[in-house]
Every structure is written in structure tokens, then in C-alpha cells.
Coordinates of C-alpha atoms and ligand atoms in Angstrom, one line a residue:
M39 CA -25.4 4.0 -24.4
E40 CA -22.8 4.7 -21.7
R41 CA -22.0 1.0 -20.1
G42 CA -22.0 0.5 -16.0
P43 CA -23.0 2.8 -12.9
V44 CA -23.4 6.1 -14.7
Q45 CA -23.9 8.6 -12.0
A46 CA -20.9 6.7 -10.5
Q47 CA -18.6 7.2 -13.6
S48 CA -19.2 10.8 -14.0
E49 CA -18.8 11.9 -10.4
V50 CA -15.9 9.9 -9.4
A51 CA -12.7 12.6 -11.0
E52 CA -15.1 15.4 -8.9
L53 CA -14.8 13.6 -5.7
L54 CA -11.5 13.2 -6.0
S55 CA -10.5 16.3 -6.8
E56 CA -12.4 17.3 -3.6
L57 CA -10.8 15.2 -1.2
I58 CA -7.7 15.8 -2.5
R59 CA -8.1 19.6 -2.0
I60 CA -8.6 18.2 1.9
D61 CA -4.8 18.1 3.5
T62 CA -4.7 14.8 5.2
T63 CA -0.8 14.9 5.0
N64 CA 0.2 13.0 7.3
T65 CA 3.8 13.9 9.6
G66 CA 3.8 11.2 11.7
D67 CA 2.9 13.0 14.8
T68 CA -0.6 14.1 15.4
A69 CA 0.0 17.6 16.3
T70 CA 1.4 18.6 13.0
S71 CA -1.2 16.1 10.8
A72 CA -4.5 18.4 9.5
G73 CA -7.1 17.1 7.8
E74 CA -8.3 14.0 8.7
R75 CA -10.9 14.7 10.6
V76 CA -12.5 17.3 8.0
A77 CA -12.0 14.8 5.2
A78 CA -14.0 11.8 7.3
E79 CA -16.8 14.2 7.3
W80 CA -16.6 15.3 4.0
V81 CA -17.1 11.5 3.3
A82 CA -19.7 10.7 5.9
G83 CA -21.8 14.1 4.3
K84 CA -21.7 12.4 1.2
L85 CA -22.7 8.8 2.7
D86 CA -25.4 10.9 4.5
E87 CA -26.5 12.6 0.9
V88 CA -27.6 9.1 -0.6
G89 CA -28.8 7.8 3.4
I90 CA -25.3 5.7 4.5
D91 CA -25.3 5.9 7.8
S92 CA -21.8 6.5 9.2
V93 CA -19.8 7.0 12.6
I94 CA -16.3 8.9 12.7
H95 CA -14.0 7.2 15.4
E96 CA -11.2 9.0 16.8
S97 CA -8.0 7.5 18.1
E98 CA -6.4 11.2 19.0
R99 CA -7.7 14.7 18.5
G100 CA -8.3 15.2 15.1
R101 CA -7.0 11.4 13.9
A102 CA -10.5 10.3 12.5
S103 CA -11.4 7.0 11.2
L104 CA -15.4 6.4 9.4
V105 CA -16.6 3.4 9.5
A106 CA -20.3 2.4 7.6
R107 CA -21.5 -0.8 7.1
I108 CA -24.2 -1.6 4.0
P109 CA -26.1 -4.2 4.9
G110 CA -26.1 -6.8 2.0
A111 CA -29.3 -8.9 0.4
D112 CA -27.6 -11.9 2.7
R113 CA -27.1 -10.7 6.0
S114 CA -26.2 -14.3 6.9
R115 CA -23.2 -14.2 4.8
P116 CA -19.8 -13.3 6.0
A117 CA -19.1 -9.8 5.3
L118 CA -16.5 -7.9 2.8
L119 CA -14.4 -5.3 4.3
V120 CA -13.7 -2.7 1.8
H121 CA -10.5 -0.4 3.9
G122 CA -8.7 3.2 2.6
H123 CA -6.6 5.5 4.3
L124 CA -7.1 9.0 3.8
D125 CA -4.4 10.2 5.0
V126 CA -1.3 11.0 2.7
V127 CA 2.4 11.8 2.7
P128 CA 3.6 15.4 2.4
A129 CA 4.0 17.1 -0.9
D130 CA 6.3 20.4 -1.3
P131 CA 4.8 22.9 -4.7
A132 CA 8.0 23.6 -5.2
E133 CA 8.8 20.5 -6.4
W134 CA 5.0 20.2 -7.9
S135 CA 4.0 20.9 -12.2
V136 CA 0.3 21.6 -10.3
H137 CA -0.2 22.8 -6.8
P138 CA -0.3 19.2 -5.2
F139 CA -3.5 20.3 -3.1
S140 CA -5.7 21.4 -6.2
G141 CA -7.5 18.4 -7.6
E142 CA -6.6 19.6 -10.5
E143 CA -8.4 18.3 -13.5
R144 CA -5.7 18.9 -16.3
D145 CA -4.9 16.6 -20.0
G146 CA -7.3 13.7 -18.9
Y147 CA -5.4 13.6 -15.4
V148 CA -6.5 14.5 -11.8
W149 CA -3.4 15.6 -10.1
G150 CA -2.3 16.1 -6.6
R151 CA -1.1 14.0 -3.4
G152 CA -3.3 11.1 -2.8
A153 CA -4.4 11.2 -6.5
V154 CA -3.0 7.2 -6.6
D155 CA -2.1 6.8 -2.5
M156 CA -4.8 6.0 -2.2
K157 CA -7.5 8.5 -2.6
D158 CA -8.6 7.3 -6.0
M159 CA -9.7 4.0 -4.1
D160 CA -12.0 6.2 -2.1
A161 CA -13.5 8.3 -4.3
M162 CA -14.0 4.9 -6.6
V163 CA -15.8 3.5 -3.5
L164 CA -17.8 6.5 -2.8
A165 CA -18.9 7.0 -5.9
L166 CA -20.3 3.8 -7.0
V167 CA -21.9 3.2 -3.0
R168 CA -23.5 6.1 -3.3
E169 CA -24.7 5.3 -7.3
W170 CA -26.4 2.4 -5.4
A171 CA -27.9 3.8 -2.2
R172 CA -29.6 6.1 -5.2
T173 CA -30.5 3.4 -7.3
G174 CA -31.2 1.1 -4.5
V175 CA -28.5 -1.9 -5.5
R176 CA -28.4 -3.7 -2.7
P177 CA -24.8 -5.9 -2.5
P178 CA -25.0 -9.4 -1.5
R179 CA -23.3 -9.5 1.2
D180 CA -22.7 -7.0 4.2
I181 CA -19.9 -4.4 2.6
V182 CA -18.5 -2.6 5.8
L183 CA -16.5 0.6 4.7
A184 CA -13.3 1.7 6.3
Y185 CA -12.0 5.7 5.7
V186 CA -9.1 5.5 8.2
A187 CA -6.7 7.5 9.7
D188 CA -2.7 7.9 9.7
E189 CA -1.8 4.8 7.0
E190 CA 1.5 6.0 6.1
A191 CA 2.6 5.9 9.4
G192 CA 1.7 3.2 10.5
G193 CA -1.8 2.5 11.2
K194 CA -1.5 3.1 15.3
L195 CA -3.9 5.8 15.1
G196 CA -6.1 4.0 12.3
A197 CA -6.6 1.1 11.1
R198 CA -4.3 -0.8 13.8
W199 CA -6.8 1.2 16.8
L200 CA -10.0 0.4 14.8
V201 CA -8.6 -3.4 15.6
D202 CA -7.7 -3.5 18.9
E203 CA -10.1 -1.1 20.5
H204 CA -13.3 -1.3 18.5
P205 CA -12.9 -4.9 16.6
D206 CA -16.2 -5.3 17.2
L207 CA -17.1 -2.9 14.7
F208 CA -15.6 -5.4 11.8
E209 CA -17.6 -8.5 13.1
G210 CA -18.3 -11.3 10.4
C211 CA -15.5 -9.6 7.9
S212 CA -14.0 -13.1 6.2
E213 CA -12.2 -10.5 3.6
A214 CA -10.7 -7.1 2.6
I215 CA -10.1 -5.2 -0.8
S216 CA -7.8 -1.7 -0.7
E217 CA -5.1 0.0 -1.9
V218 CA -2.1 -1.3 -4.3
G219 CA -2.8 -4.3 -6.0
G220 CA -5.6 -4.5 -9.3
F221 CA -3.7 -1.8 -12.2
S222 CA -2.7 -2.9 -14.9
I223 CA 1.0 -3.8 -16.8
T224 CA 0.9 -2.7 -20.5
V225 CA 2.5 -6.1 -22.0
R226 CA 1.0 -5.1 -25.6
D227 CA -2.4 -3.9 -27.2
D228 CA -4.1 -7.1 -26.7
L229 CA -2.1 -7.9 -23.3
R230 CA -2.6 -6.2 -20.2
L231 CA -1.4 -7.4 -16.7
Y232 CA -3.0 -7.1 -13.5
L233 CA -1.0 -7.2 -10.7
V234 CA -3.8 -8.0 -7.5
Q235 CA -2.0 -7.8 -4.4
T236 CA -2.2 -10.8 -2.2
A237 CA 1.0 -10.5 0.0
E238 CA 3.1 -7.8 2.0
K239 CA 6.6 -8.0 3.5
G240 CA 6.9 -8.4 6.9
L241 CA 8.6 -5.0 8.4
A242 CA 11.1 -5.3 10.7
W243 CA 13.0 -1.4 11.6
M244 CA 15.7 -1.7 14.2
R245 CA 18.3 0.4 15.4
L246 CA 22.1 -1.0 15.5
T247 CA 24.0 0.5 18.5
A248 CA 28.1 -0.2 18.5
G249 CA 29.9 0.6 21.7
G250 CA 34.2 0.9 22.2
R251 CA 36.3 3.1 24.0
P252 CA 35.7 7.2 23.6
G253 CA 39.1 9.1 23.2
H254 CA 41.1 11.6 22.0
G255 CA 40.8 11.8 18.1
S256 CA 44.3 12.1 17.9
F257 CA 45.6 8.5 19.0
V258 CA 46.2 5.3 18.1
H259 CA 42.5 3.9 18.9
D260 CA 41.5 0.2 17.7
D261 CA 38.2 0.4 19.9
N262 CA 36.1 2.5 17.4
A263 CA 32.4 3.0 17.2
V264 CA 31.7 4.2 14.8
T265 CA 34.2 2.6 12.4
R266 CA 32.7 -0.7 14.2
L267 CA 28.7 0.2 13.7
C268 CA 30.1 1.7 9.6
Q269 CA 31.2 -1.4 8.9
A270 CA 28.1 -3.2 10.0
V271 CA 25.9 -1.1 7.9
A272 CA 28.0 -1.8 5.1
R273 CA 27.5 -4.7 5.3
L274 CA 24.1 -4.6 5.2
G275 CA 23.7 -2.4 3.1
S276 CA 26.3 -4.2 0.1
T277 CA 24.8 -7.8 0.7
R278 CA 21.9 -8.9 -1.8
L279 CA 20.4 -11.8 0.6
P280 CA 19.3 -15.3 -1.3
T281 CA 16.2 -15.1 -4.2
V282 CA 13.2 -17.1 -1.9
L283 CA 10.2 -17.6 -4.2
T284 CA 7.5 -17.2 -2.4
P285 CA 3.7 -18.5 -3.8
P286 CA 2.5 -15.2 -5.2
M287 CA 6.1 -14.4 -6.6
R288 CA 6.2 -17.9 -8.4
Q289 CA 2.6 -17.3 -10.0
F290 CA 3.8 -14.6 -10.7
L291 CA 6.8 -14.9 -12.5
A292 CA 5.0 -18.0 -14.4
A293 CA 3.0 -15.4 -15.4
V294 CA 5.7 -12.8 -16.8
E295 CA 7.5 -15.7 -19.0
E296 CA 4.3 -17.1 -20.4
A297 CA 3.1 -13.3 -20.8
Y298 CA 6.2 -12.2 -22.9
G299 CA 7.8 -15.6 -24.2
I300 CA 11.0 -15.8 -22.6
E301 CA 12.4 -18.3 -19.2
I302 CA 13.5 -16.7 -16.1
D303 CA 16.2 -17.8 -14.4
P304 CA 15.0 -18.6 -10.4
D305 CA 17.6 -17.7 -9.1
E306 CA 18.3 -14.3 -11.4
P307 CA 14.5 -13.2 -11.8
E308 CA 15.0 -9.5 -11.6
E309 CA 16.5 -9.5 -15.3
A310 CA 13.8 -10.7 -16.7
L311 CA 11.6 -8.3 -14.4
A312 CA 13.5 -5.4 -16.1
R313 CA 11.3 -5.4 -18.9
L314 CA 8.9 -4.4 -16.5
G315 CA 9.9 -1.1 -16.2
S316 CA 10.7 1.2 -12.9
I317 CA 7.9 -1.2 -11.2
S318 CA 11.0 -3.9 -11.4
R319 CA 12.1 -2.2 -8.6
M320 CA 9.3 -3.2 -6.5
L321 CA 9.0 -6.3 -7.6
G322 CA 12.8 -7.2 -6.8
A323 CA 12.4 -6.7 -3.1
A324 CA 9.4 -9.1 -3.3
L325 CA 11.5 -11.6 -4.3
R326 CA 14.3 -11.6 -1.3
N327 CA 14.4 -10.0 2.6
T328 CA 16.6 -6.8 2.5
A329 CA 17.9 -4.3 4.7
N330 CA 18.8 -0.9 3.8
P331 CA 20.8 1.2 6.4
T332 CA 18.7 4.9 6.6
M333 CA 19.9 6.6 9.1
L334 CA 23.4 7.5 10.8
Q335 CA 24.0 9.4 14.5
A336 CA 27.3 9.4 15.7
G337 CA 29.6 12.0 17.2
Y338 CA 29.7 15.8 18.7
K339 CA 33.3 17.3 17.7
T340 CA 35.6 16.4 15.1
N341 CA 38.4 15.5 17.3
V342 CA 36.6 13.4 20.2
I343 CA 36.2 9.4 19.1
P344 CA 32.7 9.0 20.8
G345 CA 32.0 6.1 23.1
T346 CA 28.7 4.6 20.8
A347 CA 27.2 4.9 17.6
S348 CA 24.1 3.9 16.2
A349 CA 22.0 3.7 12.5
T350 CA 18.4 3.1 11.4
V351 CA 18.1 0.1 8.8
D352 CA 14.4 -0.7 7.6
G353 CA 14.7 -4.6 7.0
R354 CA 11.4 -6.4 5.3
F355 CA 11.1 -9.4 5.2
L356 CA 9.2 -12.6 3.1
H357 CA 6.5 -14.5 4.6
G358 CA 7.6 -17.6 6.0
Q359 CA 10.9 -15.4 7.1
A360 CA 10.9 -14.1 10.0
E361 CA 13.5 -16.4 11.7
E362 CA 15.4 -16.9 8.6
F363 CA 16.1 -12.5 8.8
E364 CA 17.1 -12.9 11.9
R365 CA 19.7 -15.1 10.8
Q366 CA 21.0 -13.3 7.9
L367 CA 20.8 -10.0 9.3
A368 CA 22.9 -11.3 12.7
S369 CA 25.7 -13.0 10.9
L370 CA 25.8 -9.6 8.8
I371 CA 25.7 -7.3 11.5
G372 CA 28.1 -9.0 13.3
E373 CA 29.7 -9.0 17.3
G374 CA 30.2 -6.2 19.3
I375 CA 26.9 -4.7 18.3
Q376 CA 23.5 -4.2 19.9
R377 CA 20.2 -4.8 17.5
E378 CA 17.3 -3.5 18.6
W379 CA 13.1 -3.2 16.6
I380 CA 11.6 0.2 16.5
V381 CA 8.5 -1.7 14.6
H382 CA 8.2 -4.9 13.8
D383 CA 5.2 -6.1 12.1
Q384 CA 4.1 -9.1 10.3
A385 CA 4.0 -10.4 6.9
V386 CA 1.4 -11.5 5.1
E387 CA -0.1 -13.7 2.7
T388 CA -3.1 -14.5 1.2
T389 CA -3.9 -17.4 -1.7
F390 CA -5.1 -16.4 -4.9
D391 CA -8.1 -18.5 -5.1
G392 CA -11.5 -18.9 -4.4
P393 CA -14.4 -17.1 -5.2
L394 CA -13.8 -13.8 -4.5
V395 CA -10.6 -14.1 -6.5
D396 CA -12.6 -15.7 -9.5
S397 CA -14.8 -12.1 -9.4
M398 CA -11.8 -10.1 -9.8
V399 CA -10.9 -12.0 -12.6
A400 CA -14.4 -12.3 -14.3
A401 CA -14.7 -8.3 -13.4
L402 CA -10.7 -7.3 -14.9
K403 CA -11.9 -9.6 -18.1
S404 CA -15.5 -8.1 -18.6
E405 CA -14.0 -4.2 -18.9
D406 CA -11.1 -5.7 -20.2
D407 CA -10.9 -8.4 -23.4
G408 CA -6.6 -8.5 -22.7
A409 CA -6.9 -8.9 -18.9
R410 CA -4.7 -11.8 -17.5
P411 CA -4.7 -11.1 -13.4
V412 CA -1.9 -12.1 -11.8
P413 CA -0.8 -12.2 -7.4
F414 CA 2.4 -10.4 -6.5
T415 CA 3.5 -9.9 -3.0
M416 CA 4.2 -5.8 -2.1
S417 CA 7.5 -5.0 -0.6
G418 CA 5.8 -2.0 1.3
G419 CA 3.4 -2.4 3.8
T420 CA -0.6 -1.6 4.2
D421 CA -3.4 -1.1 6.9
A422 CA -3.6 -5.5 6.0
K423 CA -1.2 -6.3 8.8
S424 CA -3.9 -4.6 11.1
F425 CA -6.6 -6.3 9.1
E426 CA -5.2 -10.0 9.0
R427 CA -5.5 -10.0 12.8
L428 CA -8.1 -9.8 12.8
G429 CA -8.8 -13.3 10.3
I430 CA -9.9 -11.4 7.1
R431 CA -8.0 -12.2 3.6
C432 CA -6.6 -9.4 2.6
F433 CA -6.6 -8.7 -0.8
G434 CA -4.8 -5.5 -2.8
F435 CA -7.5 -4.6 -5.7
S436 CA -7.9 -0.6 -6.1
P437 CA -8.8 -1.6 -10.4
L438 CA -6.9 0.7 -13.4
R439 CA -6.6 0.4 -16.3
L440 CA -3.4 3.0 -17.1
P441 CA -1.7 3.8 -20.5
A442 CA 1.5 1.5 -21.3
D443 CA 3.9 4.6 -20.9
L444 CA 2.6 6.1 -17.6
D445 CA 5.5 5.2 -14.7
F446 CA 2.7 4.4 -12.3
A447 CA 5.6 2.5 -9.8
S448 CA 7.2 6.5 -9.2
L449 CA 3.8 8.5 -8.6
F450 CA 3.5 6.5 -5.2
H451 CA 4.4 9.2 -2.7
G452 CA 6.0 11.1 -5.9
I453 CA 6.2 14.5 -7.4
D454 CA 3.5 15.6 -10.2
E455 CA 0.9 12.1 -8.1
R456 CA -2.1 12.1 -10.9
V457 CA -3.9 9.4 -11.9
P458 CA -6.4 9.2 -15.3
V459 CA -10.1 10.3 -15.3
E460 CA -10.5 7.0 -17.9
S461 CA -8.6 5.0 -15.3
L462 CA -11.0 5.7 -12.6
R463 CA -14.0 5.5 -15.1
F464 CA -12.1 1.7 -15.7
G465 CA -12.5 1.1 -12.2
V466 CA -15.4 2.2 -11.4
R467 CA -16.6 -0.4 -13.7
V468 CA -14.8 -3.4 -12.3
L469 CA -16.1 -2.6 -8.6
D470 CA -19.6 -2.6 -9.6
R471 CA -19.4 -5.5 -11.1
F472 CA -17.0 -7.0 -8.4
L473 CA -19.3 -6.0 -5.7
R474 CA -22.8 -6.8 -7.1
A475 CA -20.8 -10.6 -7.6
V476 CA -18.9 -11.3 -4.4
Ligands
ZN89 ZN1 -1.0 4.1 0.2

């Protein structure tokens, strides 16, 4: 006999395929972003079929987010927010083995843009609440479901807008779960680390502008804006900032030590992380502040020295490191260069403890004897940055037991993004146990 929620497990892959087929590419520009409204209406339809009411809110034309509240058995308890974004990053069909918006099921995987980021979680939650509604399962406390727009462009027209304009929708929410966490890394047959996200680095996207004396390209010239800017950019790009062990990564490294029976040099933790595979690139970035130059702009003719030159830099800082990061930047950038923030957003961090975490751990262990859940810090940003502003504790918990040889990290925003059907079914079972217990 099949374990867990039968209907949800049987429809989750098809729901994901359908959702992938709705192209919700977010270009960062409303005029060229499509599909979020269609996707939100599709979710509303699936909820409506089982009698769950939802409301769609639009920040701008077509930039739609859906919110529903499922009443819990004890309505006096704080609510749990379960949020997911409906938008995806662009995908070029020419690069893919299958069409990125086909949602094709092949070789035991559902393929397509959004398969792991994050229509997988959207579909798992949808499948589960549909079965609960059909079979009369009531969660212990209110669950607020939010399927939001615009996460891939920072959430200004999605989560951030909802939080600013409609905070009442999240009234009473004390905790939240969403993306980038809950997936497994196989240590050996009987041991898998499940990485639960409890922290995100802060975002500091900046523009650097160097000034200088414009002039003829053939002259002797000692005040060249391009040269000055490039020196600063080279320093930023080639300097590795010092290791800082925040609480989640301290716990994470301790778990890695124990799992692999190794000792990690706290000054050089990256060496040990390398054995975790490609995910180590993301985890390594959670051990320090980073500043990667990404764009350059200067000049208009080979023989004209321009008066200004500018660069953009993707800066990320750890929780509690915002001021230290500014000091590090100032000393690397040096004199004569102006720095302005393009986007500056806070780091998010919570502790890996309490009844909610206990329930995550228990749910994972019930479905996988070899599960060892551990907290970690994500190098990128998610909508947690917005929901945290309402005082909500945010966790990345989209449970997936993954095949040992799957290079999961490279699937995010990657070519041939796909998710195993078995992993989706596992996720549904874990979420079922977890959401019944919290
Ligand atoms: Zn995402």
C-alpha cells in the first residue's frame, strides 16, 4: 500500500508540468514579463476546485500574486506562511535537451524552467492542500498560502509589494517556509545531509564611478578615470575577504565534520567543503562577504580619454556584517571613486531550534532513516528578505531527497533544469507530516 497522501503524490508531477508550461519568465521589466497572471489564475482554479478561496493582487498590470488562508484547528495560534514564487528566469530553448517550457516528463524527471526554482515546491504544496481539502484534513493552525510574482527580480512587484501594501494578509504569521532548503546531499548510502536554510546573506549591489581629466588618447596622461576604476575593480575582484563563521555555518561545518569524520580548519573551511560537490561554491560564499564586479562602462572612442568610468559590483554580506563590509569596501575601492548603492537589502538569519524545526527534523527522519538535517546560510537572496520585515522567522524548506549523483546546485537558473518525480513525491510526504505537526 502506498504511504502518505495518495492523491497528492499521484498528481504532483502533472501539476508541476502544467505550471512549467505557463511561461512566467521574469525579465525584470513588466513590459516583457508575461505569464504571472495566467499562473496565478491557474493556481486559483486548482484551489477553487477543492473549495479553497483565494485572492489575486496585482502590483502592476499582470504582476499577480495569489494569497489564500486555510483555517487551522486552533485559530488562536499564530499562522504559518507557506510562500513560493511563480516567476522564473529566462531560458533559451536552443541550449536545452527539451523545450524549457514543455514540462516534459522523461527518464523519471520533470524537465523545464522552474523545475527546482521553484515551481516544484509550488506544485508540492498545491497537491497537498488539494488532497487535504478533498479529504477534510485541517491543519493545526492557519496556513497562509502565498504564490507571488517577481522574486527573480528582487520581489519589488511581488513579496515586497505585498508586505508594504497588504501586510494585513500576513496577520498573525510567525514563521514561514519556502525555497532553497530541505534538499539532500548524499554522504553515503545510510547518511544524507538535508540542508535547511536559516539565513541569507544581505545584498549590496553598487555602482562605482571614477572621475578623471578627459583628454587626447595620444598625450601623456596621469589622471585617467578608466585606469583608476580598473584598479579598484581588480582589487575587489581578486581579494578574498576574511572568513567569518556565523552560527548557521558553524553548525553546518560541525555536521560536515561529523558526517565525513574529518576535522575542518576554521581558517580554510573551503577545502573540506569541496567534497560536497558543486554546492560548495554556494556554501563557500556563505563563509565570507563577497564583492564580484559584474559590469563596466566607460568611453566612446579609442583616442579619447573619458572623464568618467563606472562599474557595477554584486556585493553580499553576512548577517551582522553590514558595517564591516562597508569598511572592507572602502579600503579596497580607495580614493577618488564614488560608491552608490543600486540595491541594498538586509541579511536574514534565524536560529535552528524550536518546535517548527523539531517538526522539520522529525518529518525528514520519518521519510528517510538516513536523514541528518542541518542549517545553512544561502549566498543569494529570496523573498524571505521581505517577509522577515513583518517579524516572521523564515526557513528554506522545500524537501527533496535527491539522487546521489545529481548536480543539484547547477540546476538553479541552469540549462536542463529538472527534478526527479520520486523527489517530488518524497517532498509531498515530508510536507504532509510536517504541516500536520506544526
Ligand atoms: Zn527561486
